[in-house]
PDB file of C-alpha atoms in Angstrom:
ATOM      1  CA  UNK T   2      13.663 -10.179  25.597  1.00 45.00           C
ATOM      2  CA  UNK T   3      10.547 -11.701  26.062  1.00 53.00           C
ATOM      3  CA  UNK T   4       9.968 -15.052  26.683  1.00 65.00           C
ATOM      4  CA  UNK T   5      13.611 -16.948  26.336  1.00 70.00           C
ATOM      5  CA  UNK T   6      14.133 -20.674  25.589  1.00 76.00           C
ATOM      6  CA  UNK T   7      15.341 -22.414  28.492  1.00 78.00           C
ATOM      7  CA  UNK T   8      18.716 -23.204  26.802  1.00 84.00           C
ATOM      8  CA  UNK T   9      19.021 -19.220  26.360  1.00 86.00           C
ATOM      9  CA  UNK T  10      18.565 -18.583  30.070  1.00 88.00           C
ATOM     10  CA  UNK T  11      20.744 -20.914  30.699  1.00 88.00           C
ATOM     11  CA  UNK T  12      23.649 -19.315  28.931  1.00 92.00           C
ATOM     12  CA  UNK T  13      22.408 -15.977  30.415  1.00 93.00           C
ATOM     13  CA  UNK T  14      22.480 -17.811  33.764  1.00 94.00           C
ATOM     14  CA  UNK T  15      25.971 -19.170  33.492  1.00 94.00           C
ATOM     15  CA  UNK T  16      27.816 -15.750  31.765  1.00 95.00           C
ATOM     16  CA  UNK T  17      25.992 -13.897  34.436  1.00 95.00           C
ATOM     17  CA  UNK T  18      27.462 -15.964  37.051  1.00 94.00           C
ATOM     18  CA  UNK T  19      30.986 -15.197  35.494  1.00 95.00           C
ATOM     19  CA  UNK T  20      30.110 -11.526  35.986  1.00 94.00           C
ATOM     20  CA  UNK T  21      28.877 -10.572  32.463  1.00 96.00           C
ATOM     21  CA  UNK T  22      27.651  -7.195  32.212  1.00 96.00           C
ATOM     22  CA  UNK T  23      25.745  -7.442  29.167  1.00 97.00           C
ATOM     23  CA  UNK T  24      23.889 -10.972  30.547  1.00 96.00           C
ATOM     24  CA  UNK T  25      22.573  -8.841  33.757  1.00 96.00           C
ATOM     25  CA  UNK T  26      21.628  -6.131  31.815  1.00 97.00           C
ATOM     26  CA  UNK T  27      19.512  -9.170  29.622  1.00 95.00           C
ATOM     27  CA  UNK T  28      18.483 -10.664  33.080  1.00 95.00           C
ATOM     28  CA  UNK T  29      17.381  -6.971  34.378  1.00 96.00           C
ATOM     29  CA  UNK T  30      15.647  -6.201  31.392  1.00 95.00           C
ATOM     30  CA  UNK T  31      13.376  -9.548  31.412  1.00 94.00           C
ATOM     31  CA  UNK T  32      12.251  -9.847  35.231  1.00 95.00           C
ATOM     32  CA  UNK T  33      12.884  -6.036  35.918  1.00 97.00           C
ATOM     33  CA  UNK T  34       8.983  -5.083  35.180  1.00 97.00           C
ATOM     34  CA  UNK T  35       7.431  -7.732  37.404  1.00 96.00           C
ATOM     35  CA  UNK T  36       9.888  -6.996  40.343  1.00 97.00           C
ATOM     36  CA  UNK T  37       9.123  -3.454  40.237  1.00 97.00           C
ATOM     37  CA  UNK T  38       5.447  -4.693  40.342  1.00 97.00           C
ATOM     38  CA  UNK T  39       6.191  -6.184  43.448  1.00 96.00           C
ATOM     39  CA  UNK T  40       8.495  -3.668  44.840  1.00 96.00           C
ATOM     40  CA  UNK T  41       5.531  -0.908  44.474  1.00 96.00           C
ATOM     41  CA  UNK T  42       3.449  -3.457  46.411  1.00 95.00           C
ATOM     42  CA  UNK T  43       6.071  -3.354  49.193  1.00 93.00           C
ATOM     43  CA  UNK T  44       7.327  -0.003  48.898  1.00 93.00           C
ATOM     44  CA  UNK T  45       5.597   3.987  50.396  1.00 91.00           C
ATOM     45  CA  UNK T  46       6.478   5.504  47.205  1.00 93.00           C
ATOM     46  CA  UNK T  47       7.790   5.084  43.636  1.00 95.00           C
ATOM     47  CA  UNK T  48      11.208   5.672  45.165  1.00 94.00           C
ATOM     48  CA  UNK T  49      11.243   3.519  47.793  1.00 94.00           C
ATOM     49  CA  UNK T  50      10.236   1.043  45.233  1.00 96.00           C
ATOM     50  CA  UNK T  51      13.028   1.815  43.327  1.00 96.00           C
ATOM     51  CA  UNK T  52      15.899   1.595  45.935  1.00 95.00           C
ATOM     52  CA  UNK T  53      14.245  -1.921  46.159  1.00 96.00           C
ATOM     53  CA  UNK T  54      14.899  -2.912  42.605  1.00 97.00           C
ATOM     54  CA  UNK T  55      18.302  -2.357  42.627  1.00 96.00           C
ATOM     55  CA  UNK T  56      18.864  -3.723  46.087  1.00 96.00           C
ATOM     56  CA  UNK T  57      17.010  -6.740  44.965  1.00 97.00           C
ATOM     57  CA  UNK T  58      19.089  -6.760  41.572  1.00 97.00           C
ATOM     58  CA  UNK T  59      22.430  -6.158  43.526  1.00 96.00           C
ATOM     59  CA  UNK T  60      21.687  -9.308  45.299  1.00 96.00           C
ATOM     60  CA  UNK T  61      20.326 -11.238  42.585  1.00 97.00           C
ATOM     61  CA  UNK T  62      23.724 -10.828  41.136  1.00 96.00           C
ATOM     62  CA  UNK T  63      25.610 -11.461  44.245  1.00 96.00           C
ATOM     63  CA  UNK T  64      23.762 -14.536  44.607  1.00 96.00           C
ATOM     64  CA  UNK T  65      23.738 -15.804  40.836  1.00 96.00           C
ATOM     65  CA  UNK T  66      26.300 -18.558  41.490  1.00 94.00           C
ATOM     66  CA  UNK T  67      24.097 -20.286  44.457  1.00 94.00           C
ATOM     67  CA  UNK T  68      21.066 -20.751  41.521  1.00 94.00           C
ATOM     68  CA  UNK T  69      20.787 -24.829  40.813  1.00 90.00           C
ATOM     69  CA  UNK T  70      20.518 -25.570  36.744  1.00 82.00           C
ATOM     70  CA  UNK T  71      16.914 -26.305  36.506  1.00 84.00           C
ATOM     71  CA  UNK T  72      15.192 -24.491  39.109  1.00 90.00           C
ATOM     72  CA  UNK T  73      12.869 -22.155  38.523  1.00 92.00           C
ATOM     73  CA  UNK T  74      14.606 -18.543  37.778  1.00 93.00           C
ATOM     74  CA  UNK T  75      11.582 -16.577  38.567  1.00 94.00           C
ATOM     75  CA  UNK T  76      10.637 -17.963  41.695  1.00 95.00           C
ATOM     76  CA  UNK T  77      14.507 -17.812  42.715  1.00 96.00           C
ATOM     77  CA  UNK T  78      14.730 -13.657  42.195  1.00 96.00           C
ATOM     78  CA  UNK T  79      11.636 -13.461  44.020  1.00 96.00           C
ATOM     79  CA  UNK T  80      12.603 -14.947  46.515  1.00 96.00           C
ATOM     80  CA  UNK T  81      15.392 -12.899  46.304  1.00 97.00           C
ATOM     81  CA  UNK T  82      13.672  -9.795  46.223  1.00 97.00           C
ATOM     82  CA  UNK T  83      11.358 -11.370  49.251  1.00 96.00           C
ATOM     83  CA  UNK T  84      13.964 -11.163  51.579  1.00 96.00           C
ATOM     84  CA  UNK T  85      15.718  -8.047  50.349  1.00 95.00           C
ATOM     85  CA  UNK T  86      12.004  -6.333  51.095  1.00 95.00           C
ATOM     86  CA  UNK T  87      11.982  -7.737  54.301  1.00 94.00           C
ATOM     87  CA  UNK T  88      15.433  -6.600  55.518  1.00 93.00           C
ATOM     88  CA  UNK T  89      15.171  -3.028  54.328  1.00 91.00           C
ATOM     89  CA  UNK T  90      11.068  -2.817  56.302  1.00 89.00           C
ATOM     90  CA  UNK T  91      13.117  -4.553  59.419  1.00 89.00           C
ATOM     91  CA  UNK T  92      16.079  -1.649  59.569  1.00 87.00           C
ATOM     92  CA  UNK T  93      13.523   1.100  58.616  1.00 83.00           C
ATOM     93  CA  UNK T  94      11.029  -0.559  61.484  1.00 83.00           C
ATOM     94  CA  UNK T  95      14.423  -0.541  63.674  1.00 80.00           C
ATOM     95  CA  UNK T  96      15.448   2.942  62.535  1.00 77.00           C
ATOM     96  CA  UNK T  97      12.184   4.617  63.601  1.00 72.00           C
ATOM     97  CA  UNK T  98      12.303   2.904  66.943  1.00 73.00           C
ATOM     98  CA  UNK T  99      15.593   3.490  68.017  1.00 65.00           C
ATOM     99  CA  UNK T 100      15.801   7.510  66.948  1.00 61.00           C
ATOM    100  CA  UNK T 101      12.612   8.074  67.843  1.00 59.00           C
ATOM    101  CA  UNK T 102      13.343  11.637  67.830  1.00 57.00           C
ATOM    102  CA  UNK T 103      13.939  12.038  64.275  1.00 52.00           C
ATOM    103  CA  UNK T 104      10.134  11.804  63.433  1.00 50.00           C
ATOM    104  CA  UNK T 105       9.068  14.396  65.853  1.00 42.00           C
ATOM    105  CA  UNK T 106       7.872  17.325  63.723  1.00 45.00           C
ATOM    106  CA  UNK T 107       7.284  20.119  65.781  1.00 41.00           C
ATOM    107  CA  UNK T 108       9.348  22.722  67.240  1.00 42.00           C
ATOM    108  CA  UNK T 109       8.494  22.449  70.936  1.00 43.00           C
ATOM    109  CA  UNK T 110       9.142  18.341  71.122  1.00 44.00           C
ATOM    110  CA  UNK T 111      12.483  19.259  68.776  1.00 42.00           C
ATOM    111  CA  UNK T 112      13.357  21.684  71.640  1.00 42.00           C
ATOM    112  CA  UNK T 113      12.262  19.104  74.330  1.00 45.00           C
ATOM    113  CA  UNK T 114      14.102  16.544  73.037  1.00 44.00           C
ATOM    114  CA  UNK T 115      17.581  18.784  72.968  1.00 44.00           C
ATOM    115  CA  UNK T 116      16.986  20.331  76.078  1.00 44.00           C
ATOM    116  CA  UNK T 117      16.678  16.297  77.594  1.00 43.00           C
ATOM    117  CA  UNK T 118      19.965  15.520  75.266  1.00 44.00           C
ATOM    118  CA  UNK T 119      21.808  18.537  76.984  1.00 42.00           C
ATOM    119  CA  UNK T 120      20.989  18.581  80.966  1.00 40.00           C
TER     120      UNK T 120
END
């Protein structure tokens, strides 16, 4: 699918916001490639950056019914995908600062950190 008519996105729009598989798989298909673009911009590696697409597409799809006729679908799953991006680099930001002990790498601070956990 590569460039839809607007009355074509539309129906896409509306079946997908009925739950139609086969309209998210159209959806998915058409802005899949530039969101991955953007999640490889955002992500550490190529699988970070996919966990991102499909936690971007997940809520895309939860969110379908909130999109207004007439706005601007592209702009609307990136915005989408913006704050998806952020959330994920806030709990991974969060994770590494509240078990701070789960990136220490060598044996002697792994030991330090169990004896301080067991005394």
């Amino acid at each position: 699918m590569k460039n839809p008519s607007t009355e074509l996105l539309g129906s896409i729009i509306l079946l997908c916001q009925q739950g139609d598989r086969e309209s998210q798989r159209l959806l998915y298909d058409h802005f899949s490639p530039a969101m991955y673009t953007y999640c490889l911009e955002n992500a550490s590696t190529t699988a970070e950056a996919e966990t991102l697409l499909l936690q971007g597409f997940l809520q895309v799809f939860d969110k379908i019914s909130e999109f207004q006729p007439g706005a601007d679908l592209e702009a609307w799953t990136l915005g989408i995908f913006q704050i998806t991006i952020s959330q994920y680099q806030y709990k991974k930001i969060l994770c590494a600062t509240e078990f701070p002990s789960v990136r220490m790498t060598t044996e002697r601070k792994s030991m330090d950190v169990f004896q301080v956990r067991n005394s």
